Coordinates of C-alpha atoms in Angstrom, one line a residue:
M219 CA -0.4 0.3 0.2
K220 CA 1.5 3.6 -0.9
L221 CA 2.3 6.2 1.8
G222 CA -0.1 8.5 0.4
T223 CA -3.0 6.3 1.2
Q224 CA -1.7 4.9 4.1
L225 CA -1.0 8.6 5.6
V226 CA -5.1 9.2 4.4
I227 CA -6.0 6.1 6.1
I228 CA -4.4 6.3 9.6
F229 CA -5.4 10.6 9.4
T230 CA -9.2 8.8 8.9
L231 CA -8.6 7.1 11.9
I232 CA -7.3 9.8 13.9
I233 CA -10.1 12.4 12.9
V234 CA -12.4 10.4 13.3
S235 CA -11.2 8.8 16.9
T236 CA -10.7 12.7 17.6
V237 CA -13.8 13.8 16.5
G238 CA -15.7 11.0 18.6
T239 CA -13.9 11.0 21.6
I240 CA -14.0 15.0 21.7
G241 CA -17.8 14.7 20.9
F242 CA -18.2 12.4 23.5
L243 CA -16.1 14.4 25.9
F244 CA -18.4 17.4 24.7
F245 CA -21.3 15.3 25.2
R246 CA -20.5 14.4 28.8
T247 CA -19.6 17.8 29.7
V248 CA -22.5 20.0 28.4
E249 CA -24.3 17.0 29.8
A250 CA -23.3 17.4 33.2
I251 CA -23.5 20.9 32.8
Q252 CA -27.0 21.0 31.7
F253 CA -27.5 18.1 34.9
D254 CA -25.8 20.7 37.3
R255 CA -28.0 23.7 36.3
L256 CA -31.3 21.4 36.2
R257 CA -30.1 20.9 40.0
E258 CA -29.2 24.3 40.6
T259 CA -32.7 25.6 39.5
L260 CA -34.5 23.3 40.7
T261 CA -32.6 24.2 44.7
A262 CA -33.7 27.7 43.9
Y263 CA -37.2 26.6 43.2
A264 CA -37.1 24.5 46.9
A265 CA -36.0 27.4 48.4
S266 CA -38.7 30.0 47.0
A267 CA -40.9 27.8 47.3
A268 CA -40.5 27.5 51.1
M269 CA -40.6 30.8 51.5
L270 CA -44.1 30.7 51.0
I271 CA -44.7 28.4 53.5
D272 CA -46.1 29.5 57.9
G273 CA -43.9 26.7 58.9
D274 CA -46.2 27.5 62.2
R275 CA -49.1 26.6 60.6
H276 CA -47.6 23.7 58.5
A277 CA -46.4 21.8 61.7
L278 CA -49.9 22.1 62.7
L279 CA -51.4 20.2 59.8
A280 CA -51.7 16.5 61.5
G281 CA -53.9 13.5 61.2
P282 CA -56.3 12.8 58.8
S283 CA -58.8 15.7 59.5
A284 CA -56.6 18.5 58.6
M285 CA -57.0 17.4 54.9
S286 CA -60.2 19.3 54.9
S287 CA -58.6 21.9 57.2
P288 CA -58.6 25.8 55.3
Y289 CA -54.8 25.7 55.5
Y290 CA -54.2 23.0 53.4
R291 CA -56.2 23.3 50.7
E292 CA -54.5 26.8 50.5
L293 CA -51.2 25.8 50.7
R294 CA -52.0 22.6 48.1
D295 CA -53.4 25.3 45.8
R296 CA -50.6 27.8 46.4
L297 CA -47.9 24.6 45.4
R298 CA -49.9 24.0 42.2
L299 CA -49.9 27.8 40.8
F300 CA -45.9 27.3 41.7
M301 CA -45.5 24.3 39.8
R302 CA -46.4 26.5 36.8
I303 CA -43.7 28.8 37.6
D304 CA -41.6 25.8 35.3
P305 CA -43.7 23.2 33.2
R306 CA -40.7 20.5 33.8
I307 CA -42.1 20.3 37.4
A308 CA -44.0 17.0 37.6
E309 CA -44.3 16.5 41.7
M310 CA -44.8 18.9 44.4
Y311 CA -44.8 18.6 48.3
T312 CA -44.1 19.4 51.4
M313 CA -43.3 16.3 54.3
A314 CA -42.2 16.3 58.4
R315 CA -39.8 14.2 60.2
S316 CA -41.4 10.6 61.4
A317 CA -40.6 9.7 64.9
K318 CA -39.5 6.5 62.9
P319 CA -35.7 6.7 62.1
G320 CA -35.3 6.9 58.7
F321 CA -38.7 8.1 57.4
Y322 CA -40.3 11.1 56.9
V323 CA -44.2 12.0 56.4
F324 CA -46.2 13.3 53.4
V325 CA -47.9 16.4 54.5
V326 CA -49.2 18.3 51.7
D327 CA -49.2 16.3 48.6
A328 CA -50.1 18.9 45.6
S329 CA -50.5 16.7 42.8
P330 CA -53.9 16.0 41.1
P331 CA -55.0 12.4 40.7
R332 CA -53.8 11.7 37.0
D333 CA -54.5 8.9 34.5
K334 CA -50.6 8.7 33.8
D335 CA -51.1 4.9 31.6
G336 CA -54.4 5.8 29.9
D337 CA -56.1 2.9 30.7
G338 CA -58.9 4.9 32.5
V339 CA -58.2 3.7 36.3
I340 CA -56.4 5.7 38.6
S341 CA -53.9 3.1 40.4
E342 CA -52.1 3.4 43.5
T343 CA -49.1 4.8 42.0
E344 CA -51.3 7.5 40.1
K345 CA -52.5 8.9 43.5
P346 CA -51.3 11.7 45.5
A347 CA -49.6 10.7 48.8
E348 CA -51.9 10.7 51.5
L349 CA -51.4 13.0 54.7
G350 CA -49.3 11.3 57.1
E351 CA -48.3 8.4 54.9
E352 CA -44.7 7.6 55.4
Y353 CA -42.0 7.8 52.5
D354 CA -38.3 5.8 53.1
I355 CA -35.1 8.1 53.1
S356 CA -33.0 5.8 53.8
A357 CA -31.5 5.3 50.3
L358 CA -31.7 8.9 49.9
P359 CA -28.7 10.8 51.1
E360 CA -29.4 14.5 49.9
M361 CA -33.1 13.9 50.9
R362 CA -31.7 13.6 55.1
K363 CA -30.4 16.9 54.6
A364 CA -33.2 19.0 53.4
F365 CA -33.4 20.2 57.1
D366 CA -30.5 21.8 57.1
A367 CA -30.0 23.9 54.0
P368 CA -31.6 23.9 50.0
I369 CA -30.3 20.5 48.1
A370 CA -31.2 18.4 45.2
D371 CA -30.2 14.7 44.4
L372 CA -26.9 14.0 43.0
K373 CA -28.7 11.3 40.5
V374 CA -32.0 10.3 39.4
N375 CA -33.8 7.8 42.1
K376 CA -36.7 5.5 42.1
D377 CA -39.9 5.3 44.2
K378 CA -43.0 3.7 43.5
W379 CA -44.0 6.7 41.9
G380 CA -41.7 6.8 38.9
W381 CA -37.9 8.2 38.7
W382 CA -37.2 11.4 39.5
L383 CA -34.7 14.2 40.1
S384 CA -35.3 15.9 43.5
A385 CA -35.0 19.1 45.2
Y386 CA -35.7 20.3 48.6
A387 CA -35.6 22.9 50.9
P388 CA -36.4 23.2 54.8
V389 CA -39.4 25.3 56.1
Y390 CA -39.0 27.1 58.8
D391 CA -41.6 28.1 61.7
S392 CA -41.1 31.2 63.7
R393 CA -38.1 30.8 65.6
G394 CA -35.7 29.7 63.1
K395 CA -36.3 26.0 63.3
A396 CA -36.7 23.6 60.4
V397 CA -39.8 22.0 60.9
G398 CA -40.7 20.3 57.6
I399 CA -39.0 20.6 53.9
V400 CA -40.6 21.4 50.5
G401 CA -40.2 19.2 47.6
L402 CA -40.3 19.1 43.8
D403 CA -39.8 16.4 41.1
V404 CA -39.3 16.5 37.5
S405 CA -39.8 13.1 35.5
A406 CA -36.7 11.3 34.4
D407 CA -38.8 11.3 30.9
T408 CA -38.0 15.6 30.8
I409 CA -34.5 14.5 31.6
R410 CA -34.1 12.1 28.8
Q411 CA -36.2 14.6 26.3
Q412 CA -33.3 17.2 27.2
Q413 CA -30.6 14.8 26.7
T414 CA -31.1 13.1 23.7
S415 CA -31.6 17.2 21.4
L416 CA -28.3 17.8 22.9
K417 CA -27.1 14.3 21.9
R418 CA -28.4 15.4 18.5
L419 CA -27.3 18.5 18.2
I420 CA -23.2 17.2 18.6
L421 CA -24.1 14.7 16.2
A422 CA -24.7 17.0 13.7
I423 CA -21.8 19.5 15.0
S424 CA -19.6 16.7 14.9
A425 CA -20.4 14.9 11.3
V426 CA -19.9 18.3 10.1
F427 CA -16.0 18.5 11.6
L428 CA -15.8 14.9 10.8
A429 CA -16.5 15.9 7.3
L430 CA -13.7 18.8 7.1
G431 CA -11.6 17.0 8.6
L432 CA -11.4 14.2 6.0
I433 CA -10.9 16.4 3.4
A434 CA -8.2 18.3 5.3
A435 CA -6.7 14.7 6.0
N436 CA -6.5 13.8 1.9
I437 CA -5.1 17.4 1.4
Y438 CA -2.2 17.5 3.6
A439 CA -1.4 13.7 3.5
Y440 CA -0.5 14.4 -0.2
R441 CA 1.7 16.6 0.4
L442 CA 3.2 15.5 3.6
T443 CA 3.8 12.7 1.1
R444 CA 7.0 12.7 -0.5
P445 CA 9.2 14.2 2.7
L446 CA 7.7 11.7 5.1
R447 CA 9.5 9.1 3.0
A448 CA 12.2 9.9 4.3
M449 CA 12.0 10.7 8.0
V450 CA 10.1 7.2 8.2
A451 CA 13.5 5.6 6.7
A452 CA 15.5 7.4 9.2
A453 CA 13.3 6.5 11.8
R454 CA 13.5 2.7 10.7
E455 CA 17.5 3.1 10.4
I456 CA 17.0 4.3 14.6
G457 CA 14.9 2.2 15.6
K458 CA 17.5 -0.4 14.8
G459 CA 20.0 1.2 16.7
N460 CA 21.7 3.3 13.6
Y461 CA 21.7 6.3 15.6
E462 CA 24.8 8.2 13.7
H463 CA 22.2 7.9 9.8
R464 CA 21.2 11.2 8.8
M465 CA 18.8 12.5 6.2
T466 CA 20.3 12.5 3.0
D467 CA 17.0 14.8 1.2
A468 CA 15.7 16.1 4.3
P469 CA 13.7 19.1 2.5
R470 CA 14.1 23.1 4.1
N471 CA 11.5 23.5 5.6
E472 CA 9.2 22.6 9.2
I473 CA 9.9 19.0 8.7
G474 CA 13.3 19.2 7.8
F475 CA 13.9 20.7 10.8
L476 CA 11.3 18.7 12.8
A477 CA 13.6 15.4 11.5
G478 CA 16.9 16.8 12.8
T479 CA 15.7 18.0 16.3
M480 CA 12.4 15.6 18.0
N481 CA 14.4 13.2 19.9
S482 CA 16.8 15.7 21.6
M483 CA 13.2 18.4 22.1
A484 CA 11.5 15.1 22.8
E485 CA 13.8 14.0 25.7
N486 CA 14.2 17.7 27.5
I487 CA 10.2 18.0 27.4
R488 CA 10.2 14.9 29.0
R489 CA 12.9 15.6 31.6
S490 CA 11.5 19.2 32.4
F491 CA 7.4 17.8 32.5
D492 CA 8.9 15.2 35.2
K493 CA 10.2 17.5 37.4
L494 CA 7.5 20.2 36.8
S495 CA 4.7 17.7 37.6
T496 CA 6.8 16.7 41.0
L497 CA 7.0 20.0 41.8
N498 CA 3.4 20.2 41.0
R499 CA 2.3 17.7 42.9
T500 CA 4.8 18.3 46.5
A501 CA 3.2 21.9 46.0
N502 CA -0.4 20.0 46.2
I503 CA 0.4 17.5 48.7
L504 CA 2.5 20.0 51.3
A505 CA -0.7 22.5 50.7
S506 CA -2.7 19.7 52.2
T507 CA -1.9 19.4 55.7
L508 CA -1.2 22.1 58.5
D509 CA 0.0 19.7 61.2
S510 CA 3.5 20.3 61.3
E511 CA 4.7 16.5 61.8
Q512 CA 2.6 15.3 58.6
A513 CA 4.5 18.2 56.7
L514 CA 8.1 17.1 58.0
R515 CA 7.5 13.1 57.5
I516 CA 5.6 14.0 53.8
S517 CA 8.4 16.5 52.8
L518 CA 10.9 13.9 53.6
N519 CA 9.4 11.1 51.3
L520 CA 8.8 13.3 48.5
A521 CA 12.7 14.5 48.7
L522 CA 13.9 11.0 49.3
E523 CA 11.8 10.1 46.7
V524 CA 12.9 12.2 43.7
T525 CA 16.3 12.5 44.3
R526 CA 16.6 8.3 44.8
S527 CA 17.5 8.9 48.1
S528 CA 18.0 5.7 50.4
R529 CA 18.4 7.8 54.0
G530 CA 17.4 11.3 54.5
V531 CA 17.0 14.1 57.6
I532 CA 14.9 16.7 58.3
F533 CA 17.0 19.4 61.3
L534 CA 14.4 22.0 62.2
L535 CA 16.0 25.2 64.3
D536 CA 13.8 26.2 67.3
R537 CA 12.0 29.9 67.5
T538 CA 15.4 30.9 68.7
D539 CA 17.2 30.1 65.4
R540 CA 20.2 29.0 67.0
R541 CA 19.6 25.1 68.0
I542 CA 17.6 21.9 66.4
D543 CA 14.6 21.4 68.3
L544 CA 13.1 19.0 66.2
A545 CA 14.3 15.7 63.6
I546 CA 12.6 13.8 61.4
S547 CA 14.7 10.9 59.8
E548 CA 14.2 8.1 57.1
G549 CA 16.3 5.4 57.0
I550 CA 18.8 6.5 59.6
E551 CA 18.7 3.7 62.2
G552 CA 19.1 4.6 65.8
L553 CA 18.9 8.6 65.7
R554 CA 16.9 10.5 68.6
L555 CA 17.5 14.3 70.3
D556 CA 19.4 13.7 73.3
G557 CA 19.8 16.6 75.7
G558 CA 21.7 19.7 73.9
G559 CA 22.7 17.0 70.4
F560 CA 21.3 14.7 68.6
R561 CA 22.6 10.2 69.3
V562 CA 22.8 8.0 65.6
G563 CA 24.2 5.0 68.2
E564 CA 26.6 5.5 70.5
T565 CA 27.7 8.9 68.1
R566 CA 26.4 12.1 69.5
I567 CA 26.8 15.3 67.8
P568 CA 25.4 18.7 69.5
V569 CA 22.9 20.6 67.8
A570 CA 23.3 24.2 68.8
L571 CA 24.4 26.1 65.7
E572 CA 28.2 26.8 66.1
E573 CA 30.1 29.8 64.3
D574 CA 31.7 27.4 62.0
R575 CA 28.0 26.0 60.0
E576 CA 29.3 24.3 57.3
A577 CA 31.9 22.5 59.3
Q578 CA 29.1 21.5 61.7
V579 CA 26.7 20.8 58.6
R580 CA 29.5 18.3 57.7
R581 CA 29.6 16.7 61.0
W582 CA 25.7 15.8 60.7
C583 CA 26.1 14.4 57.0
E584 CA 29.0 12.6 58.7
A585 CA 26.8 11.0 61.3
T586 CA 23.9 9.8 58.8
G587 CA 25.6 9.1 56.5
C588 CA 24.0 12.1 54.1
T589 CA 26.6 12.8 51.1
Q590 CA 24.2 16.6 50.9
S591 CA 23.4 19.0 52.7
L592 CA 20.8 22.0 51.8
P593 CA 19.2 24.8 54.0
L594 CA 15.3 25.4 54.6
M595 CA 15.3 29.5 53.6
V596 CA 11.5 31.2 54.1
K597 CA 12.4 35.1 53.0
D598 CA 16.1 35.5 54.1
T599 CA 15.7 33.0 57.4
L600 CA 17.1 30.0 58.3
R601 CA 14.9 27.6 59.1
G602 CA 16.6 24.4 59.3
Y603 CA 18.9 21.8 57.4
F604 CA 17.6 18.4 54.7
L605 CA 20.7 15.8 54.4
L606 CA 20.3 13.5 51.5
N607 CA 22.6 11.1 50.1
P608 CA 20.5 11.9 46.3
E609 CA 21.9 9.6 42.9
I610 CA 20.1 12.9 41.2
H611 CA 22.3 16.0 41.6
D612 CA 20.1 19.2 39.8
E613 CA 21.1 22.0 42.7
E614 CA 18.4 24.4 40.9
Y615 CA 16.1 22.1 41.2
L616 CA 16.5 20.7 44.4
N617 CA 16.4 24.1 45.8
T618 CA 13.3 24.9 44.4
L619 CA 12.2 21.5 46.2
M620 CA 13.7 22.7 49.3
Q621 CA 11.9 26.2 49.2
Q622 CA 8.7 24.9 48.8
V623 CA 9.2 22.5 52.1
A624 CA 10.0 25.5 53.7
F625 CA 7.3 27.2 52.9
A626 CA 5.3 24.3 53.9
I627 CA 6.7 23.6 57.2
D628 CA 6.6 27.4 57.8
N629 CA 2.6 27.5 57.6
A630 CA 2.0 24.8 59.4
R631 CA 3.8 25.9 62.3
L632 CA 2.5 29.6 62.1
F633 CA -1.1 27.8 61.9
H634 CA 0.2 26.1 65.4
D635 CA 1.1 29.0 67.1
A636 CA -2.1 30.5 66.2
I637 CA -4.3 27.3 67.4
T638 CA -2.3 26.0 70.5
D639 CA -1.7 27.9 74.4
G640 CA 2.0 29.2 74.6
L641 CA 2.6 27.6 78.3
T642 CA 1.0 24.1 77.9
G643 CA 1.1 23.6 74.2
L644 CA -3.3 22.5 74.3
F645 CA -5.6 24.3 71.6
L646 CA -7.1 27.8 72.4
K647 CA -10.3 28.1 73.7
R648 CA -11.7 29.3 70.3
Y649 CA -10.5 26.5 68.5
L650 CA -12.4 24.1 71.1
E651 CA -15.5 26.2 70.4
M652 CA -15.5 25.9 67.0
Q653 CA -14.5 21.9 67.2
L654 CA -17.4 21.4 69.8
D655 CA -19.4 23.5 66.7
I656 CA -18.6 20.6 64.8
E657 CA -18.5 17.3 66.8
A658 CA -21.9 18.4 67.4
R659 CA -23.4 18.8 63.7
R660 CA -21.4 15.6 63.2
A661 CA -23.1 14.0 66.8
L662 CA -27.2 15.1 64.8
R663 CA -25.8 13.9 61.6
N664 CA -24.2 10.7 62.1
G665 CA -26.6 9.2 65.9
R666 CA -23.1 8.4 67.5
D667 CA -22.3 9.8 71.2
M668 CA -20.2 13.0 72.1
T669 CA -18.7 13.6 75.2
L670 CA -17.5 16.9 76.4
M671 CA -15.2 17.7 79.3
M672 CA -14.3 20.4 81.8
I673 CA -11.8 20.3 84.3
D674 CA -10.4 22.2 87.0
I675 CA -7.5 22.1 88.8
D676 CA -8.6 21.6 92.6
H677 CA -6.9 25.0 94.9
F678 CA -5.0 26.2 92.2
K679 CA -4.8 29.7 93.9
K680 CA -3.1 28.2 96.5
V681 CA -0.5 26.6 94.3
N682 CA 0.6 30.0 93.7
D683 CA 0.1 31.7 96.2
T684 CA 1.9 29.6 98.0
Y685 CA 4.5 28.4 96.0
G686 CA 4.7 31.3 93.5
H687 CA 3.5 31.8 89.5
L688 CA 6.1 30.4 88.0
Q689 CA 5.5 27.0 90.2
G690 CA 1.6 27.0 89.2
D691 CA 3.0 27.4 85.7
A692 CA 5.1 24.0 86.0
V693 CA 2.3 22.6 87.1
L694 CA -0.4 23.3 84.6
R695 CA 2.5 21.8 81.7
E696 CA 2.5 19.0 83.5
V697 CA -1.4 18.7 84.1
A698 CA -1.4 19.5 79.8
R699 CA 0.8 17.0 79.5
A700 CA -1.2 14.1 81.9
L701 CA -4.3 15.0 79.3
K702 CA -2.5 15.1 76.3
A703 CA -1.3 11.6 77.8
C704 CA -5.2 10.2 78.2
V705 CA -6.6 10.9 74.7
R706 CA -6.2 9.5 71.2
D707 CA -5.7 11.8 68.4
V708 CA -9.1 12.7 67.4
D709 CA -9.5 14.2 70.7
V710 CA -9.8 18.0 71.5
V711 CA -7.5 19.0 74.5
A712 CA -8.2 22.8 75.3
R713 CA -6.7 25.4 77.7
W714 CA -10.2 27.2 78.5
G715 CA -8.9 29.8 80.6
G716 CA -6.4 29.8 84.1
E717 CA -6.2 26.3 85.6
E718 CA -9.4 25.1 83.9
M719 CA -9.3 22.7 80.7
A720 CA -11.5 20.9 78.5
M721 CA -11.5 18.3 76.0
I722 CA -13.9 16.7 73.3
F723 CA -14.6 13.1 72.9
P724 CA -16.0 12.0 69.5
D725 CA -17.7 8.7 69.5
T726 CA -17.5 8.5 72.9
G727 CA -20.5 7.1 74.9
L728 CA -21.2 8.2 79.3
A729 CA -19.4 4.4 80.2
Q730 CA -16.6 5.2 78.1
A731 CA -16.5 8.9 79.5
R732 CA -16.2 7.8 83.0
A733 CA -13.9 5.7 82.4
I734 CA -11.2 8.4 80.8
A735 CA -12.3 10.7 83.4
E736 CA -10.7 8.0 86.3
R737 CA -8.1 8.0 83.8
I738 CA -7.3 11.2 84.7
L739 CA -8.0 11.3 88.3
G740 CA -5.1 8.8 88.6
E741 CA -2.7 10.3 85.6
V742 CA -2.9 13.5 87.3
G743 CA -3.1 12.3 91.1
G744 CA -0.1 10.2 90.8
K745 CA 2.0 13.2 89.6
K746 CA 4.8 14.6 92.6
F747 CA 5.4 18.2 91.7
P748 CA 9.4 19.3 92.7
C749 CA 9.0 22.4 94.8
E750 CA 10.6 24.2 97.5
A751 CA 9.0 22.5 100.6
G752 CA 9.4 19.0 98.8
V753 CA 6.5 17.6 96.7
L754 CA 2.8 19.0 95.9
A755 CA 0.8 17.3 94.8
V756 CA -2.3 18.4 92.9
T757 CA -5.6 16.6 92.0
V758 CA -8.7 17.7 89.3
S759 CA -12.5 17.8 89.2
I760 CA -13.9 16.8 86.1
G761 CA -17.5 17.4 85.0
I762 CA -18.9 15.5 82.5
F763 CA -21.7 16.4 79.5
T764 CA -22.3 13.4 76.9
L765 CA -24.3 14.8 74.0
R766 CA -26.4 11.6 72.8
G767 CA -26.2 10.6 68.6
G768 CA -29.1 12.3 67.2
T769 CA -29.6 14.6 69.7
A770 CA -29.8 18.9 68.2
L771 CA -27.8 21.2 71.1
A772 CA -25.9 24.6 71.0
P773 CA -22.3 24.3 71.7
E774 CA -23.6 26.7 74.8
E775 CA -25.9 24.5 76.4
A776 CA -23.2 22.1 76.1
I777 CA -20.7 24.1 78.0
R778 CA -22.9 24.7 80.2
R779 CA -24.4 21.1 81.4
A780 CA -20.5 20.6 81.4
D781 CA -19.6 23.2 83.7
E782 CA -22.7 22.3 85.9
A783 CA -21.3 18.8 86.1
L784 CA -17.9 20.5 86.9
Y785 CA -19.5 22.5 89.9
R786 CA -21.2 19.5 91.7
A787 CA -17.8 17.8 91.6
K788 CA -16.2 20.5 92.8
K789 CA -19.3 21.0 95.7
G790 CA -18.9 16.8 96.1
G791 CA -15.2 17.4 97.2
R792 CA -13.2 17.6 94.6
N793 CA -11.0 15.5 93.0
R794 CA -13.5 13.7 91.3
A795 CA -15.8 13.4 88.1
E796 CA -19.4 14.3 88.1
A797 CA -21.9 14.1 84.9
W798 CA -24.5 15.9 84.0
E799 CA -27.6 14.1 83.9
E800 CA -31.3 15.2 83.2
A801 CA -33.6 15.8 85.9

């Protein structure tokens, strides 16, 4: 087969596959956009309809007799009128929560009885829902969130009335409480009709582009035939390993230039792309965390992967920028900080920065078996050192990578400083309040218990008055360490103020909370604090409040109840834990 014919066939296949792929992707993209716009429109409709409903009066509609009430008929007629806004809206209704978990109940179904299948009989699936009729929402995640905010289904769902795309919005009473939802449905047939129209339009456009592409392919193949023969022959020689082969009849145009440079250009592009891809991946990964230790660990693993190093260590300077106070390593056995230095096996090296820092860093490299050191700089300020034994030695590339690492570590440190107490290292009160709100919402949504504890150091004022505030600060730090030793990674420990601290325990019931409280009492009570008079012992009092899963409660009320339990613990003799119990 002639080269020209082959090119025509190849270009034809490329054009057909390209146009087909682009048409398919374009269809899917436009279809997704169209679907999202429909969801947004339906959500806006639902929110607008919810504003037309009197939540107080809606909450009073209960029992079959309410269907004959004036407000029931008024609301049904109002919803039917609202459906005329958009002919795509097939159904509208309101619902309320059911006492049965996983179910809502219909209140007003504005859909009139219709013989949809034309058989002359109104079947059960063609009748509107009765007041109080239960509706299973267990398989409808968006509908379960409808009491919180306007929302639409992410996909078409099926029930006994058919296939629908639905949107919902909460109905609020005069106190701002969601007492019901309003929902509206669009039939899947309507969505399919829109998709069919879109598909026909895209097919027509694709056909036009396909025809134009085939014409252009024939013209282009004819023009390329002669010089491409030489390029095919050269590629064959290079494929055989004859890298000295040269094209003797290459034309003096773009094709000739391509024949001479495509190999070297492709290699350079590949290398550059790999570097940029790695830097971009590094930036994205590091930007995803604000935890200092996690940022260090991610940074170290990325650097080892990029430079093909078998070992590495990050030394991070303290706030005085005069000594190392944190070391994260990989591939180095036995490395640990030890007082004023660090050890690798039996070798101990000081970590306080010396005048001759280059010589000091060389000693660090020798001790750890690393061959290269890179400074971690942020705005011309030294933050630490990165030691590696890389196989890849690209200084500019490595420096760019280290700059990203340094900024990520600095951002994590700044975030940590912003939310923690400088004396105890615990989270600040404001951070705990935000986390309490999040966990309370999660407990309501997931139906899992959550516990809040308020802890107060007994007779702490006497400690300050007798032994001084420095001793009091030491007691606060040790009590904070004891509390952190009793919690999981998901728990939150904060300094509430003065000698009072607070703790959040997600997914923790009252029985578990009591056990944790007893452990805290033992951990704190078992500590001995050296002081001028000998040994000082302190105790704490604990107030416990457990929020039952699925219960809505303001964070302020949870704090009040934990405080009330703490007051009872102090009144009952201190060095004890009391749980709030509803009277």
